[in-house]
Amino acid sequence: MKKILVVDDEPIIANGITAMIQGFQLNLAITTRYSAEEALAFSQTQALDIIITDINMPVINGIELIRLIRQTNPQTQIIVLTGFGTFEYAKESMELGVRYFIQKPCQPDELRRSLLDSLELVAETDQMQQLRLQQVIEATILDKTTVSTIQVAPFYLILFDSKNYHLLSKWFNHYLAEADSLSGSIKKAAYYVVFSDAYHGQKLIKQLPLDKLPRCTIFHSEFIQIAELYDTFRGGLKAFEKEFYVTHITVLNAQQLSQASSAQKNNQLYLTFRQDILTLIESAEFTKGQLAIQQFFTTCQDILYPVKLLQIECNDLITKLIAQYKIQTDKLASELSIKIVLSSSVAELHYLVMSIFDLVKEANCSTDGNIAASLNRIIEEHFNNEDLSLRWISKNLLFLNPEYLGKAYFKQTGNKFNQQLVEFRMEKAKQLLAEDYRVYEVAKLVGFGNNPEYFSQVFKRHSGMTPHRYTKKEHTSTQ
């Protein structure tokens, strides 16, 4: 909305002109002052687009007012009200760049025409200033050493991938309609530079219509100087690849990206994960393996792990598993490598890794002599059976001597079968207790039948606390 100041030492004239302008319905913000001193003070606190002023005023006349205003607002358009005997003043006004003069008493058509012409000049000036400012902004984005002759006020920077421009620009243009801002696109990034503190990033987040916008990542900076733009822009570009990790529209700021960058410095994350997976497969602990895979991808998501690096590491893991466990599937490795490179979300990558893990599990369980893998699979599938034991397995599933099964399991895993069964049941019990199942229900679901007292004893021996205390601790930690 354009700002107009009406100045006349005669209130009846000033108010009449103000009312006349309001009647034009041009959507203008109009302020009225009754002395040049008041007008000058007001102009020093506001960026004015048009001033309509009388010439003959006491203390400071209209000419002096124009001269003083030009020092701080050189682009302001000025319309002068002239009366009888003010021709010499009019000549001086022209020397100060005044283009419009209206003879008192003011006629509506003449005032309207002068206003519309002035507004057109204001629009042209704004457009030129906007263009010059945009050139400075984009030159600074491309070259850190750019020196601007234009003074640029501090601003917020908003960035998002230009592929989402057609979906997001309508919303941003609507939201920032009243803001002092400019927008453009450079280096595959759509940007908005916002000079108004009323449109800061936190307010932006609250205004986002999450249900109407696409899955994408938006970056916003704090208030920055033009000298900070080059580095801030490049930091913002890093936010785009984080779209890989999100399921809906997400807004990130510079601090969040900085924290993510710090977390990524620990390059042991993947190496530790790979070693854990290989160890768990070797000991046929496939449920723990599934949990380890889930935890790895959750951690990557939490710290916004570099996407390309994650894809390379997942390809390395899959290639190693296929080779080490001799999974015979035509062109499987090359096909999966392509799918990994083309993956567009962390869920898709997680699925690809799990698909190979399941093939490794099947191969292990079907290998002759791999007793441990078979017994661990049976534990996972039948842990809720209160009769589950080596003797029951020998009689109903594997048809091998129970003593042989026990010795083979211990030899392959270094762990006793009963110990592994109890450990698995207790981990399942913890999950169920965290989901607010009652103790007697959990006892039955993990293979203790109608004996919750015995279940509680085993649980306490395993975890160091009773089921009731464990449930209370879980509730406290989640609050």
Short mmCIF file of C-alpha atoms in Angstrom, two decimals:
data_model
loop_
_atom_site.label_atom_id
_atom_site.label_comp_id
_atom_site.label_asym_id
_atom_site.label_seq_id
_atom_site.Cartn_x
_atom_site.Cartn_y
_atom_site.Cartn_z
CA MET A 1 0.00 0.00 0.00
CA LYS A 2 1.46 3.34 -1.05
CA LYS A 3 1.90 6.05 1.60
CA ILE A 4 0.72 9.63 1.02
CA LEU A 5 1.25 12.68 3.23
CA VAL A 6 -1.04 15.73 2.91
CA VAL A 7 0.40 18.99 4.34
CA ASP A 8 -1.40 22.31 4.74
CA ASP A 9 -1.44 24.79 7.59
CA GLU A 10 -5.17 25.27 7.06
CA PRO A 11 -6.86 22.16 8.56
CA ILE A 12 -10.05 22.64 6.58
CA ILE A 13 -8.08 22.46 3.30
CA ALA A 14 -5.85 19.58 4.45
CA ASN A 15 -8.83 17.56 5.66
CA GLY A 16 -10.79 18.34 2.50
CA ILE A 17 -7.98 17.07 0.25
CA THR A 18 -7.63 13.95 2.41
CA ALA A 19 -11.36 13.24 2.13
CA MET A 20 -11.23 13.83 -1.62
CA ILE A 21 -8.39 11.30 -2.02
CA GLN A 22 -10.21 8.75 0.12
CA GLY A 23 -13.17 9.14 -2.21
CA PHE A 24 -11.01 8.06 -5.16
CA GLN A 25 -10.75 4.56 -3.55
CA LEU A 26 -7.16 4.02 -4.68
CA ASN A 27 -6.15 1.88 -1.66
CA LEU A 28 -3.71 4.43 -0.26
CA ALA A 29 -2.44 5.00 3.29
CA ILE A 30 -3.08 8.72 3.85
CA THR A 31 -1.63 10.82 6.69
CA THR A 32 -2.51 14.47 7.31
CA ARG A 33 -0.29 17.10 8.96
CA TYR A 34 -1.06 20.77 9.63
CA SER A 35 2.45 22.29 9.60
CA ALA A 36 5.71 21.83 7.74
CA GLU A 37 7.46 21.03 11.03
CA GLU A 38 5.08 18.14 11.74
CA ALA A 39 5.39 16.91 8.15
CA LEU A 40 9.19 17.00 8.28
CA ALA A 41 9.29 15.04 11.55
CA PHE A 42 6.89 12.44 10.14
CA SER A 43 8.87 12.08 6.89
CA GLN A 44 12.01 11.25 8.87
CA THR A 45 10.33 8.16 10.34
CA GLN A 46 8.42 6.94 7.28
CA ALA A 47 9.27 6.06 3.68
CA LEU A 48 6.74 8.22 1.83
CA ASP A 49 5.71 7.68 -1.78
CA ILE A 50 3.84 10.95 -2.42
CA ILE A 51 3.62 14.27 -0.57
CA ILE A 52 0.92 16.83 -1.35
CA THR A 53 1.97 20.15 0.19
CA ASP A 54 0.98 23.80 0.28
CA ILE A 55 3.70 26.37 -0.42
CA ASN A 56 2.64 29.31 1.74
CA MET A 57 3.14 28.05 5.30
CA PRO A 58 4.64 29.80 8.35
CA VAL A 59 8.07 29.04 9.90
CA ILE A 60 9.04 26.50 7.20
CA ASN A 61 7.45 27.15 3.84
CA GLY A 62 6.66 24.49 1.25
CA ILE A 63 9.86 25.09 -0.74
CA GLU A 64 12.09 24.57 2.28
CA LEU A 65 10.06 21.50 3.28
CA ILE A 66 10.56 19.99 -0.19
CA ARG A 67 14.29 20.74 -0.06
CA LEU A 68 14.68 19.08 3.36
CA ILE A 69 12.57 16.04 2.42
CA ARG A 70 14.60 15.54 -0.76
CA GLN A 71 17.69 15.00 1.41
CA THR A 72 16.25 11.85 3.01
CA ASN A 73 13.57 10.78 0.50
CA PRO A 74 14.94 11.69 -2.95
CA GLN A 75 12.51 9.35 -4.75
CA THR A 76 9.34 10.77 -3.17
CA GLN A 77 6.91 12.28 -5.68
CA ILE A 78 5.64 15.73 -4.69
CA ILE A 79 2.45 17.53 -5.71
CA VAL A 80 2.39 21.25 -4.91
CA LEU A 81 -0.76 23.21 -4.07
CA THR A 82 -0.41 26.74 -5.45
CA GLY A 83 -2.46 29.85 -4.76
CA PHE A 84 -2.48 33.42 -6.06
CA GLY A 85 0.98 35.00 -6.15
CA THR A 86 3.00 31.78 -5.73
CA PHE A 87 4.42 31.59 -9.26
CA GLU A 88 7.99 32.29 -8.11
CA TYR A 89 7.66 29.54 -5.52
CA ALA A 90 6.45 27.24 -8.28
CA LYS A 91 9.58 27.95 -10.31
CA GLU A 92 11.75 27.00 -7.33
CA SER A 93 9.70 23.83 -6.87
CA MET A 94 10.39 22.79 -10.44
CA GLU A 95 14.11 23.20 -9.81
CA LEU A 96 13.68 20.70 -6.94
CA GLY A 97 12.10 18.14 -9.28
CA VAL A 98 8.43 18.84 -8.62
CA ARG A 99 6.33 17.94 -11.66
CA TYR A 100 2.76 18.51 -10.54
CA PHE A 101 1.08 21.76 -9.49
CA ILE A 102 -2.56 22.13 -8.55
CA GLN A 103 -4.21 25.53 -8.35
CA LYS A 104 -6.33 26.21 -5.26
CA PRO A 105 -9.21 25.59 -4.87
CA CYS A 106 -8.36 22.01 -5.77
CA GLN A 107 -10.55 20.28 -8.37
CA PRO A 108 -11.16 16.50 -7.94
CA ASP A 109 -10.37 15.58 -11.56
CA GLU A 110 -7.11 17.48 -11.52
CA LEU A 111 -6.07 15.98 -8.18
CA ARG A 112 -6.99 12.46 -9.29
CA ARG A 113 -5.03 12.84 -12.54
CA SER A 114 -1.96 14.16 -10.72
CA LEU A 115 -2.19 11.32 -8.18
CA LEU A 116 -2.48 8.61 -10.83
CA ASP A 117 0.47 10.05 -12.77
CA SER A 118 2.52 10.25 -9.58
CA LEU A 119 1.62 6.68 -8.62
CA GLU A 120 2.74 5.53 -12.05
CA LEU A 121 6.09 7.25 -11.55
CA VAL A 122 6.36 5.68 -8.09
CA ALA A 123 5.70 2.24 -9.61
CA GLU A 124 8.35 2.80 -12.30
CA THR A 125 10.86 3.97 -9.69
CA ASP A 126 10.06 0.99 -7.45
CA GLN A 127 10.49 -1.37 -10.37
CA MET A 128 13.88 0.10 -11.26
CA GLN A 129 15.04 -0.02 -7.64
CA GLN A 130 13.76 -3.58 -7.33
CA LEU A 131 15.65 -4.57 -10.47
CA ARG A 132 18.89 -2.96 -9.29
CA LEU A 133 18.51 -4.57 -5.87
CA GLN A 134 17.84 -7.97 -7.43
CA GLN A 135 20.97 -7.61 -9.57
CA VAL A 136 23.00 -6.89 -6.43
CA ILE A 137 21.44 -9.86 -4.60
CA GLU A 138 22.13 -12.32 -7.43
CA ALA A 139 25.62 -10.95 -8.10
CA THR A 140 26.47 -11.49 -4.43
CA ILE A 141 25.06 -15.03 -4.52
CA LEU A 142 27.35 -15.84 -7.46
CA ASP A 143 30.46 -13.99 -6.27
CA LYS A 144 31.39 -13.36 -2.65
CA THR A 145 33.68 -10.47 -3.62
CA THR A 146 30.88 -8.42 -5.22
CA VAL A 147 30.96 -4.81 -4.03
CA SER A 148 27.61 -3.03 -4.14
CA THR A 149 27.12 0.70 -4.58
CA ILE A 150 23.57 0.24 -3.29
CA GLN A 151 23.01 0.12 0.45
CA VAL A 152 21.02 -3.02 1.28
CA ALA A 153 19.09 -3.26 4.54
CA PRO A 154 19.24 -6.50 6.62
CA PHE A 155 16.85 -9.19 5.42
CA TYR A 156 15.56 -12.74 5.82
CA LEU A 157 16.45 -15.28 3.13
CA ILE A 158 13.95 -18.01 2.21
CA LEU A 159 15.02 -20.79 -0.17
CA PHE A 160 13.41 -23.86 -1.70
CA ASP A 161 14.09 -26.08 -4.70
CA SER A 162 12.96 -24.33 -7.90
CA LYS A 163 11.23 -27.56 -9.01
CA ASN A 164 8.58 -26.72 -6.39
CA TYR A 165 8.23 -23.09 -7.47
CA HIS A 166 4.87 -23.44 -9.23
CA LEU A 167 3.39 -25.08 -6.10
CA LEU A 168 4.91 -22.80 -3.45
CA SER A 169 5.11 -19.39 -5.13
CA LYS A 170 1.35 -18.78 -5.01
CA TRP A 171 1.33 -19.29 -1.27
CA PHE A 172 4.45 -17.18 -0.68
CA ASN A 173 3.21 -14.38 -2.93
CA HIS A 174 -0.06 -14.32 -0.99
CA TYR A 175 1.61 -14.50 2.41
CA LEU A 176 4.21 -11.80 1.55
CA ALA A 177 1.83 -9.56 -0.39
CA GLU A 178 2.18 -6.70 2.12
CA ALA A 179 5.86 -7.34 2.89
CA ASP A 180 8.83 -5.42 1.52
CA SER A 181 10.34 -8.31 -0.41
CA LEU A 182 11.65 -9.53 -3.74
CA SER A 183 11.92 -12.97 -5.30
CA GLY A 184 13.72 -14.79 -8.06
CA SER A 185 15.43 -18.03 -9.07
CA ILE A 186 19.13 -18.80 -9.37
CA LYS A 187 21.29 -21.96 -9.24
CA LYS A 188 18.17 -24.19 -9.16
CA ALA A 189 16.92 -22.38 -6.07
CA ALA A 190 13.86 -20.19 -5.77
CA TYR A 191 14.47 -17.42 -3.26
CA TYR A 192 12.59 -14.73 -1.37
CA VAL A 193 14.43 -11.84 0.26
CA VAL A 194 12.24 -10.27 2.95
CA PHE A 195 13.15 -6.93 4.52
CA SER A 196 10.31 -6.79 7.04
CA ASP A 197 10.85 -8.18 10.55
CA ALA A 198 7.12 -8.90 10.77
CA TYR A 199 7.60 -11.86 8.39
CA HIS A 200 10.34 -13.71 10.27
CA GLY A 201 10.96 -17.44 9.96
CA GLN A 202 9.08 -18.58 13.06
CA LYS A 203 5.94 -16.79 11.94
CA LEU A 204 6.38 -18.31 8.49
CA ILE A 205 6.44 -21.82 9.97
CA LYS A 206 3.21 -21.22 11.89
CA GLN A 207 1.48 -19.96 8.75
CA LEU A 208 2.41 -22.92 6.53
CA PRO A 209 -0.67 -24.86 5.32
CA LEU A 210 0.97 -28.27 5.70
CA ASP A 211 -1.95 -30.18 4.24
CA LYS A 212 -1.92 -28.16 1.02
CA LEU A 213 1.80 -28.03 0.22
CA PRO A 214 4.02 -30.76 -1.32
CA ARG A 215 6.70 -32.84 0.39
CA CYS A 216 9.70 -30.54 0.28
CA THR A 217 12.26 -28.67 2.36
CA ILE A 218 12.25 -24.90 2.89
CA PHE A 219 15.27 -23.07 4.31
CA HIS A 220 15.02 -19.77 6.14
CA SER A 221 17.82 -17.67 7.62
CA GLU A 222 17.91 -15.29 10.53
CA PHE A 223 18.17 -11.54 9.81
CA ILE A 224 21.41 -11.24 7.81
CA GLN A 225 23.54 -8.56 6.14
CA ILE A 226 24.33 -8.58 2.41
CA ALA A 227 27.91 -9.62 3.25
CA GLU A 228 26.56 -12.85 4.78
CA LEU A 229 24.41 -13.76 1.77
CA TYR A 230 27.00 -15.81 -0.18
CA ASP A 231 27.69 -18.26 2.66
CA THR A 232 24.08 -18.32 3.87
CA PHE A 233 22.81 -19.17 0.38
CA ARG A 234 25.22 -22.08 0.03
CA GLY A 235 24.28 -23.34 3.45
CA GLY A 236 20.63 -23.14 2.44
CA LEU A 237 21.23 -25.24 -0.67
CA LYS A 238 22.22 -28.13 1.59
CA ALA A 239 18.68 -28.17 2.94
CA PHE A 240 17.29 -29.32 -0.42
CA GLU A 241 18.75 -32.82 -0.23
CA LYS A 242 17.15 -33.25 3.19
CA GLU A 243 13.86 -33.68 1.35
CA PHE A 244 15.07 -37.30 1.09
CA TYR A 245 14.32 -37.69 4.80
CA VAL A 246 10.96 -35.94 5.09
CA THR A 247 7.42 -37.18 4.54
CA HIS A 248 5.83 -33.72 4.48
CA ILE A 249 6.83 -30.08 4.09
CA THR A 250 9.70 -29.26 6.47
CA VAL A 251 11.25 -25.91 7.39
CA LEU A 252 14.93 -25.84 8.41
CA ASN A 253 17.02 -22.94 9.66
CA ALA A 254 20.76 -22.34 9.60
CA GLN A 255 21.21 -23.57 13.19
CA GLN A 256 19.56 -26.93 12.44
CA LEU A 257 21.75 -27.44 9.36
CA SER A 258 24.83 -26.53 11.39
CA GLN A 259 23.92 -29.10 14.06
CA ALA A 260 23.37 -31.72 11.36
CA SER A 261 26.75 -30.93 9.83
CA SER A 262 28.47 -31.36 13.20
CA ALA A 263 26.75 -34.72 13.77
CA GLN A 264 27.91 -35.96 10.38
CA LYS A 265 31.59 -35.59 11.34
CA ASN A 266 31.44 -38.96 13.09
CA ASN A 267 32.39 -41.12 10.09
CA GLN A 268 32.29 -44.26 12.25
CA LEU A 269 28.49 -44.43 12.04
CA TYR A 270 28.34 -46.64 8.95
CA LEU A 271 31.44 -48.72 9.76
CA THR A 272 30.05 -49.57 13.20
CA PHE A 273 26.63 -50.37 11.73
CA ARG A 274 28.10 -52.65 9.05
CA GLN A 275 30.18 -54.57 11.57
CA ASP A 276 27.15 -54.98 13.87
CA ILE A 277 25.01 -56.34 11.03
CA LEU A 278 27.64 -58.84 9.93
CA THR A 279 28.11 -60.01 13.53
CA LEU A 280 24.37 -60.40 14.11
CA ILE A 281 23.96 -62.36 10.87
CA GLU A 282 26.87 -64.58 11.82
CA SER A 283 25.24 -65.37 15.17
CA ALA A 284 21.83 -65.73 13.47
CA GLU A 285 20.27 -62.94 15.56
CA PHE A 286 18.04 -61.62 12.79
CA THR A 287 15.54 -59.77 14.96
CA LYS A 288 18.36 -57.74 16.48
CA GLY A 289 19.64 -57.22 12.94
CA GLN A 290 16.30 -55.76 11.86
CA LEU A 291 16.33 -53.44 14.87
CA ALA A 292 19.91 -52.37 14.08
CA ILE A 293 18.93 -51.49 10.50
CA GLN A 294 15.93 -49.51 11.75
CA GLN A 295 18.11 -47.67 14.28
CA PHE A 296 20.74 -46.84 11.65
CA PHE A 297 18.23 -45.21 9.31
CA THR A 298 16.53 -43.41 12.21
CA THR A 299 19.89 -41.95 13.24
CA CYS A 300 20.64 -40.90 9.66
CA GLN A 301 17.26 -39.18 9.52
CA ASP A 302 17.77 -37.43 12.86
CA ILE A 303 21.16 -35.96 11.90
CA LEU A 304 20.26 -35.35 8.23
CA TYR A 305 23.08 -37.61 7.06
CA PRO A 306 24.46 -36.71 3.59
CA VAL A 307 22.20 -38.49 1.10
CA LYS A 308 24.81 -39.36 -1.53
CA LEU A 309 27.12 -40.78 1.12
CA LEU A 310 24.28 -42.86 2.58
CA GLN A 311 23.44 -44.27 -0.85
CA ILE A 312 27.09 -45.20 -1.45
CA GLU A 313 27.34 -46.90 1.95
CA CYS A 314 24.09 -48.84 1.49
CA ASN A 315 25.32 -50.01 -1.90
CA ASP A 316 28.55 -51.16 -0.23
CA LEU A 317 26.62 -53.13 2.41
CA ILE A 318 24.29 -54.80 -0.08
CA THR A 319 27.16 -55.74 -2.40
CA LYS A 320 29.06 -57.27 0.53
CA LEU A 321 26.06 -59.27 1.75
CA ILE A 322 25.29 -60.64 -1.72
CA ALA A 323 28.90 -61.72 -2.21
CA GLN A 324 29.54 -63.06 1.29
CA TYR A 325 26.34 -65.09 1.56
CA LYS A 326 26.28 -66.14 -2.08
CA ILE A 327 22.75 -64.98 -2.78
CA GLN A 328 22.12 -66.29 -6.29
CA THR A 329 19.80 -63.90 -8.06
CA ASP A 330 20.44 -62.89 -11.67
CA LYS A 331 21.81 -59.35 -11.96
CA LEU A 332 20.65 -58.67 -8.39
CA ALA A 333 23.65 -56.55 -7.35
CA SER A 334 23.59 -54.28 -10.41
CA GLU A 335 19.81 -53.88 -10.28
CA LEU A 336 19.87 -52.93 -6.62
CA SER A 337 22.77 -50.51 -7.17
CA ILE A 338 20.70 -48.65 -9.74
CA LYS A 339 17.67 -48.58 -7.43
CA ILE A 340 19.82 -47.26 -4.58
CA VAL A 341 21.24 -44.43 -6.69
CA LEU A 342 17.75 -43.51 -7.89
CA SER A 343 16.10 -43.80 -4.46
CA SER A 344 14.18 -40.65 -3.55
CA SER A 345 13.41 -41.26 0.12
CA VAL A 346 14.92 -42.85 3.19
CA ALA A 347 11.95 -45.25 3.37
CA GLU A 348 12.77 -46.54 -0.11
CA LEU A 349 16.43 -47.07 0.81
CA HIS A 350 15.46 -48.79 4.05
CA TYR A 351 13.22 -51.16 2.10
CA LEU A 352 16.03 -52.10 -0.32
CA VAL A 353 18.43 -52.92 2.52
CA MET A 354 15.77 -54.95 4.33
CA SER A 355 14.97 -56.92 1.18
CA ILE A 356 18.58 -58.15 0.98
CA PHE A 357 18.69 -58.77 4.72
CA ASP A 358 15.61 -61.01 4.41
CA LEU A 359 17.26 -62.94 1.56
CA VAL A 360 20.35 -63.44 3.73
CA LYS A 361 18.10 -64.65 6.54
CA GLU A 362 16.37 -67.18 4.26
CA ALA A 363 19.70 -68.38 2.87
CA ASN A 364 21.13 -68.82 6.35
CA CYS A 365 18.14 -70.70 7.68
CA SER A 366 18.11 -73.10 4.73
CA THR A 367 21.84 -73.86 4.87
CA ASP A 368 22.64 -77.41 5.95
CA GLY A 369 24.05 -77.48 9.44
CA ASN A 370 23.08 -73.92 10.33
CA ILE A 371 21.29 -74.98 13.47
CA ALA A 372 21.60 -71.59 15.18
CA ALA A 373 19.83 -69.71 12.38
CA SER A 374 17.00 -72.23 12.37
CA LEU A 375 16.61 -72.13 16.16
CA ASN A 376 16.66 -68.31 16.23
CA ARG A 377 13.99 -68.21 13.55
CA ILE A 378 11.89 -70.64 15.61
CA ILE A 379 12.33 -68.41 18.69
CA GLU A 380 11.10 -65.39 16.70
CA GLU A 381 8.08 -67.27 15.39
CA HIS A 382 7.10 -69.29 18.51
CA PHE A 383 8.34 -67.28 21.53
CA ASN A 384 4.73 -66.94 22.79
CA ASN A 385 4.40 -70.72 23.05
CA GLU A 386 4.87 -71.61 26.73
CA ASP A 387 5.91 -75.15 25.72
CA LEU A 388 8.78 -73.89 23.54
CA SER A 389 11.98 -75.79 24.37
CA LEU A 390 14.63 -77.84 22.60
CA ARG A 391 12.63 -80.95 23.37
CA TRP A 392 9.45 -79.45 21.85
CA ILE A 393 11.39 -78.31 18.77
CA SER A 394 12.98 -81.73 18.42
CA LYS A 395 9.59 -83.40 18.55
CA ASN A 396 7.58 -80.99 16.40
CA LEU A 397 9.89 -79.13 13.99
CA LEU A 398 13.50 -80.20 13.44
CA PHE A 399 13.30 -83.87 14.44
CA LEU A 400 16.86 -83.87 15.75
CA ASN A 401 18.14 -84.94 19.16
CA PRO A 402 17.55 -82.06 21.65
CA GLU A 403 21.00 -82.55 23.24
CA TYR A 404 22.58 -82.27 19.78
CA LEU A 405 20.57 -79.12 19.04
CA GLY A 406 21.71 -77.52 22.31
CA LYS A 407 25.40 -78.29 21.74
CA ALA A 408 25.28 -77.16 18.10
CA TYR A 409 23.58 -73.90 19.06
CA PHE A 410 26.14 -73.16 21.77
CA LYS A 411 29.02 -73.97 19.43
CA GLN A 412 27.71 -71.64 16.70
CA THR A 413 26.66 -68.71 18.93
CA GLY A 414 28.51 -69.04 22.23
CA ASN A 415 25.14 -68.75 23.93
CA LYS A 416 22.78 -71.30 25.44
CA PHE A 417 19.41 -71.77 23.73
CA ASN A 418 17.39 -71.18 26.91
CA GLN A 419 19.36 -68.03 27.64
CA GLN A 420 18.65 -66.71 24.14
CA LEU A 421 14.95 -67.59 24.47
CA VAL A 422 14.63 -65.72 27.78
CA GLU A 423 16.50 -62.70 26.40
CA PHE A 424 14.24 -62.54 23.35
CA ARG A 425 11.09 -62.88 25.48
CA MET A 426 12.24 -60.13 27.85
CA GLU A 427 12.95 -57.71 25.00
CA LYS A 428 9.48 -58.40 23.61
CA ALA A 429 8.04 -57.89 27.09
CA LYS A 430 9.67 -54.45 27.33
CA GLN A 431 8.07 -53.44 24.04
CA LEU A 432 4.65 -54.59 25.23
CA LEU A 433 4.97 -52.91 28.63
CA ALA A 434 5.89 -49.66 26.90
CA GLU A 435 2.63 -50.00 24.94
CA ASP A 436 0.63 -50.13 28.21
CA TYR A 437 -0.19 -53.85 28.25
CA ARG A 438 -0.92 -55.19 31.75
CA VAL A 439 1.64 -57.48 33.38
CA TYR A 440 -0.56 -60.59 33.21
CA GLU A 441 -1.25 -59.87 29.51
CA VAL A 442 2.45 -59.52 28.76
CA ALA A 443 3.24 -62.74 30.63
CA LYS A 444 0.80 -64.64 28.44
CA LEU A 445 1.97 -62.97 25.20
CA VAL A 446 5.64 -63.83 25.74
CA GLY A 447 5.17 -67.48 26.67
CA PHE A 448 4.69 -67.54 30.46
CA GLY A 449 1.06 -68.62 30.26
CA ASN A 450 -1.00 -67.86 33.36
CA ASN A 451 2.02 -67.36 35.60
CA PRO A 452 2.63 -63.59 35.86
CA GLU A 453 4.44 -64.03 39.20
CA TYR A 454 7.15 -66.18 37.61
CA PHE A 455 7.29 -63.80 34.65
CA SER A 456 7.88 -60.88 37.05
CA GLN A 457 10.74 -62.76 38.75
CA VAL A 458 12.44 -63.50 35.43
CA PHE A 459 11.88 -59.94 34.21
CA LYS A 460 13.43 -58.44 37.34
CA ARG A 461 16.39 -60.82 37.11
CA HIS A 462 16.89 -59.80 33.48
CA SER A 463 16.33 -56.02 33.68
CA GLY A 464 17.03 -55.18 37.32
CA MET A 465 13.50 -53.92 38.03
CA THR A 466 9.95 -55.20 38.24
CA PRO A 467 7.59 -54.88 35.25
CA HIS A 468 5.55 -52.23 37.12
CA ARG A 469 8.62 -50.12 37.81
CA TYR A 470 9.79 -50.49 34.22
CA THR A 471 6.41 -49.27 32.94
CA LYS A 472 6.55 -46.26 35.26
CA LYS A 473 10.09 -45.43 34.13
CA GLU A 474 9.05 -45.56 30.46
CA HIS A 475 6.11 -43.22 31.08
CA THR A 476 8.37 -40.76 32.93
CA SER A 477 10.98 -40.72 30.14
CA THR A 478 8.38 -39.97 27.46
CA GLN A 479 6.81 -37.02 29.29
#
